[in-house]
Amino acid sequence: MSQSTTNAASPEGGPAPTKRELEAEVTRARRELSEALDELSTRLSPAYQASQLARGTKQAAADAGGLLSGQGVPDDGTHRARNAKILLGAVLTGVVVATVVVVRAVRH
């Protein structure tokens, strides 16, 4: 290696990083990449998505029950109030559709 390569300045104008510093940076970057890939794999897995959907549905059902029992809905800055209202709307829509189907079946 030539002397100019080993004593080259960094792009910031300071001294060039040492071999040990570069190896530490590569090790850190590999660890961060591995952690990011693990998190993505978890978030994209069907089992994780199903568990998140089940958890959210149970929470919305509990919040909707609280709304119907007079406790109101949580106002904690999350989407829980919206989710409870959507769930109640979906249930009400299902009841109305079922009622219409039964009434039409009885009439014919």
mmCIF file of N, CA, C and O in Angstrom:
data_model
loop_
_atom_site.group_PDB
_atom_site.id
_atom_site.type_symbol
_atom_site.label_atom_id
_atom_site.label_comp_id
_atom_site.label_asym_id
_atom_site.label_seq_id
_atom_site.Cartn_x
_atom_site.Cartn_y
_atom_site.Cartn_z
ATOM 1 N N MET A 1 0.833 -1.167 0.000
ATOM 2 C CA MET A 1 0.000 0.000 0.000
ATOM 3 C C MET A 1 0.878 1.231 0.000
ATOM 4 O O MET A 1 1.890 1.288 0.670
ATOM 5 N N SER A 2 0.455 2.252 -0.675
ATOM 6 C CA SER A 2 1.258 3.471 -0.705
ATOM 7 C C SER A 2 0.982 4.307 0.530
ATOM 8 O O SER A 2 -0.047 4.183 1.173
ATOM 9 N N GLN A 3 1.891 5.183 0.828
ATOM 10 C CA GLN A 3 1.771 6.053 2.005
ATOM 11 C C GLN A 3 0.551 6.967 1.884
ATOM 12 O O GLN A 3 -0.116 7.243 2.855
ATOM 13 N N SER A 4 0.207 7.404 0.682
ATOM 14 C CA SER A 4 -0.919 8.311 0.496
ATOM 15 C C SER A 4 -2.245 7.628 0.801
ATOM 16 O O SER A 4 -3.192 8.274 1.211
ATOM 17 N N THR A 5 -2.343 6.298 0.618
ATOM 18 C CA THR A 5 -3.597 5.600 0.895
ATOM 19 C C THR A 5 -3.810 5.414 2.384
ATOM 20 O O THR A 5 -4.917 5.546 2.860
ATOM 21 N N THR A 6 -2.761 5.143 3.128
ATOM 22 C CA THR A 6 -2.927 4.892 4.548
ATOM 23 C C THR A 6 -3.113 6.176 5.342
ATOM 24 O O THR A 6 -3.704 6.157 6.405
ATOM 25 N N ASN A 7 -2.659 7.301 4.836
ATOM 26 C CA ASN A 7 -2.786 8.561 5.558
ATOM 27 C C ASN A 7 -3.804 9.486 4.914
ATOM 28 O O ASN A 7 -3.769 10.684 5.127
ATOM 29 N N ALA A 8 -4.702 8.948 4.108
ATOM 30 C CA ALA A 8 -5.686 9.778 3.421
ATOM 31 C C ALA A 8 -6.651 10.387 4.430
ATOM 32 O O ALA A 8 -6.982 9.785 5.442
ATOM 33 N N ALA A 9 -7.102 11.580 4.117
ATOM 34 C CA ALA A 9 -8.047 12.266 4.991
ATOM 35 C C ALA A 9 -9.456 11.756 4.715
ATOM 36 O O ALA A 9 -9.770 11.310 3.622
ATOM 37 N N SER A 10 -10.307 11.821 5.730
ATOM 38 C CA SER A 10 -11.700 11.427 5.559
ATOM 39 C C SER A 10 -12.427 12.518 4.793
ATOM 40 O O SER A 10 -11.942 13.649 4.697
ATOM 41 N N PRO A 11 -13.616 12.218 4.236
ATOM 42 C CA PRO A 11 -14.373 13.225 3.485
ATOM 43 C C PRO A 11 -14.709 14.450 4.341
ATOM 44 O O PRO A 11 -14.888 15.534 3.815
ATOM 45 N N GLU A 12 -14.768 14.290 5.663
ATOM 46 C CA GLU A 12 -15.082 15.416 6.538
ATOM 47 C C GLU A 12 -13.865 16.307 6.763
ATOM 48 O O GLU A 12 -13.968 17.334 7.416
ATOM 49 N N GLY A 13 -12.718 15.890 6.287
ATOM 50 C CA GLY A 13 -11.525 16.705 6.437
ATOM 51 C C GLY A 13 -10.657 16.290 7.609
ATOM 52 O O GLY A 13 -9.566 16.805 7.785
ATOM 53 N N GLY A 14 -11.088 15.376 8.436
ATOM 54 C CA GLY A 14 -10.328 14.907 9.585
ATOM 55 C C GLY A 14 -9.425 13.765 9.175
ATOM 56 O O GLY A 14 -9.334 13.414 8.002
ATOM 57 N N PRO A 15 -8.777 13.167 10.140
ATOM 58 C CA PRO A 15 -7.908 12.032 9.821
ATOM 59 C C PRO A 15 -8.738 10.832 9.376
ATOM 60 O O PRO A 15 -9.886 10.672 9.756
ATOM 61 N N ALA A 16 -8.152 10.005 8.554
ATOM 62 C CA ALA A 16 -8.838 8.811 8.053
ATOM 63 C C ALA A 16 -9.098 7.857 9.214
ATOM 64 O O ALA A 16 -8.303 7.763 10.141
ATOM 65 N N PRO A 17 -10.228 7.152 9.182
ATOM 66 C CA PRO A 17 -10.513 6.201 10.255
ATOM 67 C C PRO A 17 -9.510 5.053 10.233
ATOM 68 O O PRO A 17 -9.028 4.656 9.177
ATOM 69 N N THR A 18 -9.256 4.525 11.405
ATOM 70 C CA THR A 18 -8.326 3.402 11.503
ATOM 71 C C THR A 18 -9.030 2.127 11.054
ATOM 72 O O THR A 18 -10.266 2.080 10.930
ATOM 73 N N LYS A 19 -8.234 1.094 10.855
ATOM 74 C CA LYS A 19 -8.784 -0.198 10.458
ATOM 75 C C LYS A 19 -9.750 -0.699 11.529
ATOM 76 O O LYS A 19 -10.831 -1.193 11.228
ATOM 77 N N ARG A 20 -9.403 -0.540 12.784
ATOM 78 C CA ARG A 20 -10.252 -0.982 13.889
ATOM 79 C C ARG A 20 -11.578 -0.212 13.895
ATOM 80 O O ARG A 20 -12.647 -0.787 14.113
ATOM 81 N N GLU A 21 -11.528 1.101 13.622
ATOM 82 C CA GLU A 21 -12.750 1.906 13.575
ATOM 83 C C GLU A 21 -13.644 1.477 12.410
ATOM 84 O O GLU A 21 -14.872 1.394 12.556
ATOM 85 N N LEU A 22 -13.021 1.202 11.265
ATOM 86 C CA LEU A 22 -13.801 0.741 10.111
ATOM 87 C C LEU A 22 -14.447 -0.615 10.387
ATOM 88 O O LEU A 22 -15.614 -0.831 10.054
ATOM 89 N N GLU A 23 -13.703 -1.521 11.004
ATOM 90 C CA GLU A 23 -14.258 -2.834 11.338
ATOM 91 C C GLU A 23 -15.412 -2.703 12.328
ATOM 92 O O GLU A 23 -16.426 -3.389 12.211
ATOM 93 N N ALA A 24 -15.254 -1.814 13.302
ATOM 94 C CA ALA A 24 -16.328 -1.586 14.279
ATOM 95 C C ALA A 24 -17.565 -1.018 13.588
ATOM 96 O O ALA A 24 -18.702 -1.399 13.906
ATOM 97 N N GLU A 25 -17.362 -0.118 12.644
ATOM 98 C CA GLU A 25 -18.486 0.469 11.908
ATOM 99 C C GLU A 25 -19.198 -0.591 11.069
ATOM 100 O O GLU A 25 -20.429 -0.651 11.028
ATOM 101 N N VAL A 26 -18.445 -1.466 10.420
ATOM 102 C CA VAL A 26 -19.036 -2.545 9.616
ATOM 103 C C VAL A 26 -19.814 -3.499 10.525
ATOM 104 O O VAL A 26 -20.938 -3.905 10.202
ATOM 105 N N THR A 27 -19.246 -3.825 11.676
ATOM 106 C CA THR A 27 -19.920 -4.714 12.624
ATOM 107 C C THR A 27 -21.231 -4.095 13.104
ATOM 108 O O THR A 27 -22.267 -4.758 13.160
ATOM 109 N N ARG A 28 -21.192 -2.802 13.430
ATOM 110 C CA ARG A 28 -22.400 -2.101 13.879
ATOM 111 C C ARG A 28 -23.452 -2.084 12.768
ATOM 112 O O ARG A 28 -24.632 -2.349 13.001
ATOM 113 N N ALA A 29 -23.032 -1.782 11.551
ATOM 114 C CA ALA A 29 -23.969 -1.724 10.425
ATOM 115 C C ALA A 29 -24.590 -3.096 10.158
ATOM 116 O O ALA A 29 -25.788 -3.200 9.901
ATOM 117 N N ARG A 30 -23.795 -4.152 10.263
ATOM 118 C CA ARG A 30 -24.326 -5.509 10.067
ATOM 119 C C ARG A 30 -25.344 -5.856 11.150
ATOM 120 O O ARG A 30 -26.381 -6.460 10.861
ATOM 121 N N ARG A 31 -25.054 -5.481 12.388
ATOM 122 C CA ARG A 31 -25.978 -5.761 13.487
ATOM 123 C C ARG A 31 -27.298 -5.018 13.265
ATOM 124 O O ARG A 31 -28.382 -5.590 13.413
ATOM 125 N N GLU A 32 -27.218 -3.732 12.884
ATOM 126 C CA GLU A 32 -28.433 -2.953 12.643
ATOM 127 C C GLU A 32 -29.237 -3.535 11.485
ATOM 128 O O GLU A 32 -30.470 -3.606 11.551
ATOM 129 N N LEU A 33 -28.547 -3.961 10.425
ATOM 130 C CA LEU A 33 -29.232 -4.558 9.285
ATOM 131 C C LEU A 33 -29.910 -5.868 9.685
ATOM 132 O O LEU A 33 -31.057 -6.123 9.318
ATOM 133 N N SER A 34 -29.225 -6.668 10.473
ATOM 134 C CA SER A 34 -29.796 -7.929 10.943
ATOM 135 C C SER A 34 -31.038 -7.680 11.795
ATOM 136 O O SER A 34 -32.058 -8.359 11.631
ATOM 137 N N GLU A 35 -30.970 -6.688 12.677
ATOM 138 C CA GLU A 35 -32.130 -6.367 13.521
ATOM 139 C C GLU A 35 -33.292 -5.876 12.675
ATOM 140 O O GLU A 35 -34.448 -6.240 12.924
ATOM 141 N N ALA A 36 -33.004 -5.048 11.669
ATOM 142 C CA ALA A 36 -34.061 -4.538 10.798
ATOM 143 C C ALA A 36 -34.714 -5.672 10.007
ATOM 144 O O ALA A 36 -35.940 -5.722 9.870
ATOM 145 N N LEU A 37 -33.907 -6.591 9.505
ATOM 146 C CA LEU A 37 -34.449 -7.733 8.759
ATOM 147 C C LEU A 37 -35.288 -8.635 9.655
ATOM 148 O O LEU A 37 -36.355 -9.122 9.239
ATOM 149 N N ASP A 38 -34.834 -8.855 10.885
ATOM 150 C CA ASP A 38 -35.615 -9.664 11.825
ATOM 151 C C ASP A 38 -36.968 -9.014 12.100
ATOM 152 O O ASP A 38 -38.003 -9.685 12.123
ATOM 153 N N GLU A 39 -36.966 -7.695 12.305
ATOM 154 C CA GLU A 39 -38.223 -6.996 12.587
ATOM 155 C C GLU A 39 -39.157 -7.052 11.383
ATOM 156 O O GLU A 39 -40.361 -7.284 11.527
ATOM 157 N N LEU A 40 -38.618 -6.850 10.188
ATOM 158 C CA LEU A 40 -39.448 -6.938 8.986
ATOM 159 C C LEU A 40 -40.024 -8.341 8.804
ATOM 160 O O LEU A 40 -41.196 -8.487 8.465
ATOM 161 N N SER A 41 -39.205 -9.343 9.034
ATOM 162 C CA SER A 41 -39.677 -10.726 8.908
ATOM 163 C C SER A 41 -40.822 -10.985 9.870
ATOM 164 O O SER A 41 -41.820 -11.628 9.523
ATOM 165 N N THR A 42 -40.688 -10.482 11.082
ATOM 166 C CA THR A 42 -41.745 -10.660 12.079
ATOM 167 C C THR A 42 -43.007 -9.924 11.661
ATOM 168 O O THR A 42 -44.098 -10.496 11.669
ATOM 169 N N ARG A 43 -42.865 -8.656 11.293
ATOM 170 C CA ARG A 43 -44.039 -7.855 10.945
ATOM 171 C C ARG A 43 -44.764 -8.367 9.712
ATOM 172 O O ARG A 43 -45.964 -8.173 9.573
ATOM 173 N N LEU A 44 -44.047 -8.989 8.795
ATOM 174 C CA LEU A 44 -44.663 -9.463 7.567
ATOM 175 C C LEU A 44 -45.155 -10.898 7.651
ATOM 176 O O LEU A 44 -45.803 -11.375 6.724
ATOM 177 N N SER A 45 -44.893 -11.574 8.757
ATOM 178 C CA SER A 45 -45.321 -12.969 8.858
ATOM 179 C C SER A 45 -46.840 -13.045 9.038
ATOM 180 O O SER A 45 -47.438 -12.247 9.751
ATOM 181 N N PRO A 46 -47.477 -13.991 8.374
ATOM 182 C CA PRO A 46 -48.935 -14.140 8.497
ATOM 183 C C PRO A 46 -49.385 -14.381 9.940
ATOM 184 O O PRO A 46 -50.417 -13.874 10.364
ATOM 185 N N ALA A 47 -48.602 -15.139 10.702
ATOM 186 C CA ALA A 47 -48.983 -15.410 12.097
ATOM 187 C C ALA A 47 -48.999 -14.121 12.911
ATOM 188 O O ALA A 47 -49.908 -13.895 13.715
ATOM 189 N N TYR A 48 -48.000 -13.264 12.715
ATOM 190 C CA TYR A 48 -47.954 -11.988 13.440
ATOM 191 C C TYR A 48 -49.128 -11.109 13.024
ATOM 192 O O TYR A 48 -49.780 -10.496 13.869
ATOM 193 N N GLN A 49 -49.399 -11.031 11.729
ATOM 194 C CA GLN A 49 -50.510 -10.212 11.248
ATOM 195 C C GLN A 49 -51.841 -10.714 11.818
ATOM 196 O O GLN A 49 -52.682 -9.915 12.230
ATOM 197 N N ALA A 50 -52.016 -12.029 11.868
ATOM 198 C CA ALA A 50 -53.252 -12.595 12.417
ATOM 199 C C ALA A 50 -53.379 -12.278 13.905
ATOM 200 O O ALA A 50 -54.468 -11.931 14.376
ATOM 201 N N SER A 51 -52.274 -12.372 14.638
ATOM 202 C CA SER A 51 -52.343 -12.078 16.076
ATOM 203 C C SER A 51 -52.632 -10.600 16.316
ATOM 204 O O SER A 51 -53.378 -10.255 17.229
ATOM 205 N N GLN A 52 -52.071 -9.731 15.484
ATOM 206 C CA GLN A 52 -52.352 -8.300 15.624
ATOM 207 C C GLN A 52 -53.816 -7.996 15.311
ATOM 208 O O GLN A 52 -54.458 -7.196 15.986
ATOM 209 N N LEU A 53 -54.353 -8.641 14.284
ATOM 210 C CA LEU A 53 -55.754 -8.445 13.927
ATOM 211 C C LEU A 53 -56.667 -8.944 15.042
ATOM 212 O O LEU A 53 -57.635 -8.270 15.418
ATOM 213 N N ALA A 54 -56.346 -10.102 15.607
ATOM 214 C CA ALA A 54 -57.155 -10.658 16.697
ATOM 215 C C ALA A 54 -57.097 -9.745 17.919
ATOM 216 O O ALA A 54 -58.126 -9.466 18.545
ATOM 217 N N ARG A 55 -55.901 -9.264 18.248
ATOM 218 C CA ARG A 55 -55.757 -8.377 19.395
ATOM 219 C C ARG A 55 -56.549 -7.084 19.183
ATOM 220 O O ARG A 55 -57.271 -6.627 20.066
ATOM 221 N N GLY A 56 -56.440 -6.513 17.996
ATOM 222 C CA GLY A 56 -57.160 -5.273 17.701
ATOM 223 C C GLY A 56 -58.675 -5.466 17.716
ATOM 224 O O GLY A 56 -59.417 -4.602 18.201
ATOM 225 N N THR A 57 -59.126 -6.604 17.216
ATOM 226 C CA THR A 57 -60.567 -6.891 17.198
ATOM 227 C C THR A 57 -61.093 -7.076 18.616
ATOM 228 O O THR A 57 -62.168 -6.556 18.959
ATOM 229 N N LYS A 58 -60.350 -7.790 19.441
ATOM 230 C CA LYS A 58 -60.768 -7.972 20.842
ATOM 231 C C LYS A 58 -60.820 -6.633 21.566
ATOM 232 O O LYS A 58 -61.748 -6.371 22.339
ATOM 233 N N GLN A 59 -59.829 -5.784 21.318
ATOM 234 C CA GLN A 59 -59.812 -4.466 21.964
ATOM 235 C C GLN A 59 -60.988 -3.622 21.489
ATOM 236 O O GLN A 59 -61.641 -2.948 22.280
ATOM 237 N N ALA A 60 -61.273 -3.667 20.181
ATOM 238 C CA ALA A 60 -62.403 -2.902 19.645
ATOM 239 C C ALA A 60 -63.720 -3.413 20.213
ATOM 240 O O ALA A 60 -64.620 -2.615 20.529
ATOM 241 N N ALA A 61 -63.845 -4.730 20.377
ATOM 242 C CA ALA A 61 -65.068 -5.291 20.956
ATOM 243 C C ALA A 61 -65.224 -4.843 22.407
ATOM 244 O O ALA A 61 -66.326 -4.483 22.836
ATOM 245 N N ALA A 62 -64.142 -4.841 23.153
ATOM 246 C CA ALA A 62 -64.209 -4.385 24.544
ATOM 247 C C ALA A 62 -64.563 -2.904 24.604
ATOM 248 O O ALA A 62 -65.379 -2.474 25.431
ATOM 249 N N ASP A 63 -63.978 -2.112 23.706
ATOM 250 C CA ASP A 63 -64.281 -0.678 23.677
ATOM 251 C C ASP A 63 -65.719 -0.418 23.240
ATOM 252 O O ASP A 63 -66.388 0.477 23.759
ATOM 253 N N ALA A 64 -66.214 -1.221 22.279
ATOM 254 C CA ALA A 64 -67.606 -1.080 21.845
ATOM 255 C C ALA A 64 -68.551 -1.446 22.983
ATOM 256 O O ALA A 64 -69.580 -0.799 23.187
ATOM 257 N N GLY A 65 -68.201 -2.480 23.744
ATOM 258 C CA GLY A 65 -68.997 -2.842 24.920
ATOM 259 C C GLY A 65 -69.024 -1.708 25.930
ATOM 260 O O GLY A 65 -70.063 -1.420 26.533
ATOM 261 N N GLY A 66 -67.897 -1.056 26.123
ATOM 262 C CA GLY A 66 -67.846 0.097 27.018
ATOM 263 C C GLY A 66 -68.706 1.243 26.510
ATOM 264 O O GLY A 66 -69.366 1.936 27.293
ATOM 265 N N LEU A 67 -68.726 1.436 25.206
ATOM 266 C CA LEU A 67 -69.555 2.490 24.616
ATOM 267 C C LEU A 67 -71.032 2.190 24.846
ATOM 268 O O LEU A 67 -71.806 3.073 25.217
ATOM 269 N N LEU A 68 -71.423 0.929 24.672
ATOM 270 C CA LEU A 68 -72.825 0.554 24.856
ATOM 271 C C LEU A 68 -73.245 0.566 26.317
ATOM 272 O O LEU A 68 -74.411 0.808 26.623
ATOM 273 N N SER A 69 -72.307 0.318 27.223
ATOM 274 C CA SER A 69 -72.661 0.283 28.644
ATOM 275 C C SER A 69 -72.562 1.660 29.315
ATOM 276 O O SER A 69 -72.775 1.767 30.517
ATOM 277 N N GLY A 70 -72.246 2.674 28.532
ATOM 278 C CA GLY A 70 -72.220 4.022 29.081
ATOM 279 C C GLY A 70 -70.863 4.471 29.589
ATOM 280 O O GLY A 70 -70.728 5.569 30.119
ATOM 281 N N GLN A 71 -69.840 3.653 29.424
ATOM 282 C CA GLN A 71 -68.504 4.039 29.874
ATOM 283 C C GLN A 71 -67.806 4.947 28.869
ATOM 284 O O GLN A 71 -66.775 5.526 29.180
ATOM 285 N N GLY A 72 -68.353 5.061 27.694
ATOM 286 C CA GLY A 72 -67.713 5.852 26.649
ATOM 287 C C GLY A 72 -66.582 5.078 26.012
ATOM 288 O O GLY A 72 -66.372 3.909 26.290
ATOM 289 N N VAL A 73 -65.851 5.751 25.158
ATOM 290 C CA VAL A 73 -64.712 5.133 24.497
ATOM 291 C C VAL A 73 -63.440 5.808 24.963
ATOM 292 O O VAL A 73 -63.468 6.957 25.405
ATOM 293 N N PRO A 74 -62.330 5.115 24.903
ATOM 294 C CA PRO A 74 -61.082 5.703 25.371
ATOM 295 C C PRO A 74 -60.679 6.910 24.524
ATOM 296 O O PRO A 74 -60.875 6.928 23.316
ATOM 297 N N ASP A 75 -60.124 7.903 25.177
ATOM 298 C CA ASP A 75 -59.642 9.097 24.487
ATOM 299 C C ASP A 75 -58.153 9.212 24.768
ATOM 300 O O ASP A 75 -57.694 10.138 25.408
ATOM 301 N N ASP A 76 -57.420 8.197 24.309
ATOM 302 C CA ASP A 76 -55.992 8.151 24.612
ATOM 303 C C ASP A 76 -55.117 8.456 23.410
ATOM 304 O O ASP A 76 -53.945 8.127 23.389
ATOM 305 N N GLY A 77 -55.672 9.076 22.386
ATOM 306 C CA GLY A 77 -54.891 9.447 21.226
ATOM 307 C C GLY A 77 -54.664 8.326 20.221
ATOM 308 O O GLY A 77 -53.987 8.508 19.238
ATOM 309 N N THR A 78 -55.224 7.162 20.487
ATOM 310 C CA THR A 78 -55.076 6.057 19.542
ATOM 311 C C THR A 78 -56.325 5.972 18.681
ATOM 312 O O THR A 78 -57.222 6.798 18.775
ATOM 313 N N HIS A 79 -56.396 4.945 17.878
ATOM 314 C CA HIS A 79 -57.551 4.737 17.000
ATOM 315 C C HIS A 79 -58.608 3.861 17.662
ATOM 316 O O HIS A 79 -59.518 3.391 16.988
ATOM 317 N N ARG A 80 -58.495 3.657 18.960
ATOM 318 C CA ARG A 80 -59.417 2.739 19.634
ATOM 319 C C ARG A 80 -60.860 3.217 19.540
ATOM 320 O O ARG A 80 -61.770 2.409 19.313
ATOM 321 N N ALA A 81 -61.112 4.504 19.704
ATOM 322 C CA ALA A 81 -62.482 5.012 19.626
ATOM 323 C C ALA A 81 -63.042 4.807 18.221
ATOM 324 O O ALA A 81 -64.177 4.355 18.047
ATOM 325 N N ARG A 82 -62.234 5.109 17.214
ATOM 326 C CA ARG A 82 -62.664 4.925 15.831
ATOM 327 C C ARG A 82 -62.941 3.455 15.551
ATOM 328 O O ARG A 82 -63.955 3.109 14.942
ATOM 329 N N ASN A 83 -62.050 2.579 16.008
ATOM 330 C CA ASN A 83 -62.224 1.147 15.773
ATOM 331 C C ASN A 83 -63.500 0.621 16.429
ATOM 332 O O ASN A 83 -64.206 -0.203 15.855
ATOM 333 N N ALA A 84 -63.800 1.091 17.633
ATOM 334 C CA ALA A 84 -65.023 0.666 18.323
ATOM 335 C C ALA A 84 -66.259 1.111 17.542
ATOM 336 O O ALA A 84 -67.216 0.347 17.375
ATOM 337 N N LYS A 85 -66.227 2.337 17.032
ATOM 338 C CA LYS A 85 -67.363 2.839 16.257
ATOM 339 C C LYS A 85 -67.519 2.071 14.948
ATOM 340 O O LYS A 85 -68.629 1.760 14.525
ATOM 341 N N ILE A 86 -66.403 1.752 14.306
ATOM 342 C CA ILE A 86 -66.461 0.968 13.068
ATOM 343 C C ILE A 86 -67.040 -0.410 13.346
ATOM 344 O O ILE A 86 -67.882 -0.910 12.591
ATOM 345 N N LEU A 87 -66.593 -1.039 14.435
ATOM 346 C CA LEU A 87 -67.108 -2.363 14.783
ATOM 347 C C LEU A 87 -68.606 -2.303 15.059
ATOM 348 O O LEU A 87 -69.370 -3.147 14.575
ATOM 349 N N LEU A 88 -69.041 -1.293 15.803
ATOM 350 C CA LEU A 88 -70.484 -1.155 16.062
ATOM 351 C C LEU A 88 -71.251 -0.933 14.764
ATOM 352 O O LEU A 88 -72.331 -1.497 14.567
ATOM 353 N N GLY A 89 -70.713 -0.133 13.875
ATOM 354 C CA GLY A 89 -71.361 0.104 12.579
ATOM 355 C C GLY A 89 -71.457 -1.165 11.765
ATOM 356 O O GLY A 89 -72.484 -1.437 11.133
ATOM 357 N N ALA A 90 -70.384 -1.952 11.779
ATOM 358 C CA ALA A 90 -70.395 -3.209 11.024
ATOM 359 C C ALA A 90 -71.416 -4.182 11.599
ATOM 360 O O ALA A 90 -72.143 -4.847 10.852
ATOM 361 N N VAL A 91 -71.486 -4.265 12.915
ATOM 362 C CA VAL A 91 -72.461 -5.155 13.558
ATOM 363 C C VAL A 91 -73.876 -4.692 13.241
ATOM 364 O O VAL A 91 -74.752 -5.490 12.886
ATOM 365 N N LEU A 92 -74.117 -3.397 13.347
ATOM 366 C CA LEU A 92 -75.446 -2.852 13.039
ATOM 367 C C LEU A 92 -75.817 -3.113 11.582
ATOM 368 O O LEU A 92 -76.963 -3.485 11.283
ATOM 369 N N THR A 93 -74.866 -2.927 10.681
ATOM 370 C CA THR A 93 -75.120 -3.188 9.265
ATOM 371 C C THR A 93 -75.457 -4.663 9.058
ATOM 372 O O THR A 93 -76.390 -4.992 8.314
ATOM 373 N N GLY A 94 -74.733 -5.546 9.719
ATOM 374 C CA GLY A 94 -75.023 -6.971 9.624
ATOM 375 C C GLY A 94 -76.410 -7.314 10.125
ATOM 376 O O GLY A 94 -77.129 -8.122 9.519
ATOM 377 N N VAL A 95 -76.800 -6.699 11.227
ATOM 378 C CA VAL A 95 -78.142 -6.943 11.782
ATOM 379 C C VAL A 95 -79.210 -6.451 10.811
ATOM 380 O O VAL A 95 -80.217 -7.137 10.569
ATOM 381 N N VAL A 96 -79.017 -5.279 10.231
ATOM 382 C CA VAL A 96 -80.002 -4.732 9.287
ATOM 383 C C VAL A 96 -80.105 -5.631 8.051
ATOM 384 O O VAL A 96 -81.212 -5.958 7.596
ATOM 385 N N VAL A 97 -78.969 -6.054 7.517
ATOM 386 C CA VAL A 97 -78.980 -6.917 6.333
ATOM 387 C C VAL A 97 -79.657 -8.244 6.656
ATOM 388 O O VAL A 97 -80.481 -8.744 5.877
ATOM 389 N N ALA A 98 -79.347 -8.822 7.802
ATOM 390 C CA ALA A 98 -79.970 -10.084 8.193
ATOM 391 C C ALA A 98 -81.474 -9.920 8.348
ATOM 392 O O ALA A 98 -82.260 -10.786 7.923
ATOM 393 N N THR A 99 -81.898 -8.807 8.924
ATOM 394 C CA THR A 99 -83.325 -8.538 9.099
ATOM 395 C C THR A 99 -84.025 -8.412 7.740
ATOM 396 O O THR A 99 -85.104 -8.984 7.538
ATOM 397 N N VAL A 100 -83.409 -7.696 6.819
ATOM 398 C CA VAL A 100 -84.000 -7.540 5.485
ATOM 399 C C VAL A 100 -84.102 -8.889 4.791
ATOM 400 O O VAL A 100 -85.121 -9.203 4.174
ATOM 401 N N VAL A 101 -83.079 -9.715 4.906
ATOM 402 C CA VAL A 101 -83.093 -11.031 4.262
ATOM 403 C C VAL A 101 -84.208 -11.883 4.861
ATOM 404 O O VAL A 101 -84.971 -12.553 4.141
ATOM 405 N N VAL A 102 -84.350 -11.874 6.173
ATOM 406 C CA VAL A 102 -85.393 -12.676 6.812
ATOM 407 C C VAL A 102 -86.767 -12.171 6.433
ATOM 408 O O VAL A 102 -87.675 -12.968 6.116
ATOM 409 N N VAL A 103 -86.974 -10.859 6.420
ATOM 410 C CA VAL A 103 -88.293 -10.303 6.074
ATOM 411 C C VAL A 103 -88.644 -10.675 4.628
ATOM 412 O O VAL A 103 -89.775 -11.065 4.335
ATOM 413 N N ARG A 104 -87.681 -10.557 3.716
ATOM 414 C CA ARG A 104 -87.963 -10.909 2.325
ATOM 415 C C ARG A 104 -88.250 -12.408 2.181
ATOM 416 O O ARG A 104 -89.113 -12.794 1.392
ATOM 417 N N ALA A 105 -87.564 -13.238 2.925
ATOM 418 C CA ALA A 105 -87.778 -14.678 2.851
ATOM 419 C C ALA A 105 -89.171 -15.027 3.370
ATOM 420 O O ALA A 105 -89.857 -15.907 2.827
ATOM 421 N N VAL A 106 -89.595 -14.356 4.413
ATOM 422 C CA VAL A 106 -90.921 -14.625 4.986
ATOM 423 C C VAL A 106 -92.009 -14.149 4.040
ATOM 424 O O VAL A 106 -93.042 -14.811 3.890
ATOM 425 N N ARG A 107 -91.835 -13.054 3.373
ATOM 426 C CA ARG A 107 -92.837 -12.518 2.465
ATOM 427 C C ARG A 107 -93.017 -13.386 1.219
ATOM 428 O O ARG A 107 -94.069 -13.406 0.615
ATOM 429 N N HIS A 108 -91.973 -14.092 0.814
ATOM 430 C CA HIS A 108 -92.064 -14.902 -0.414
ATOM 431 C C HIS A 108 -92.375 -16.285 -0.066
ATOM 432 O O HIS A 108 -92.655 -17.171 0.159
#
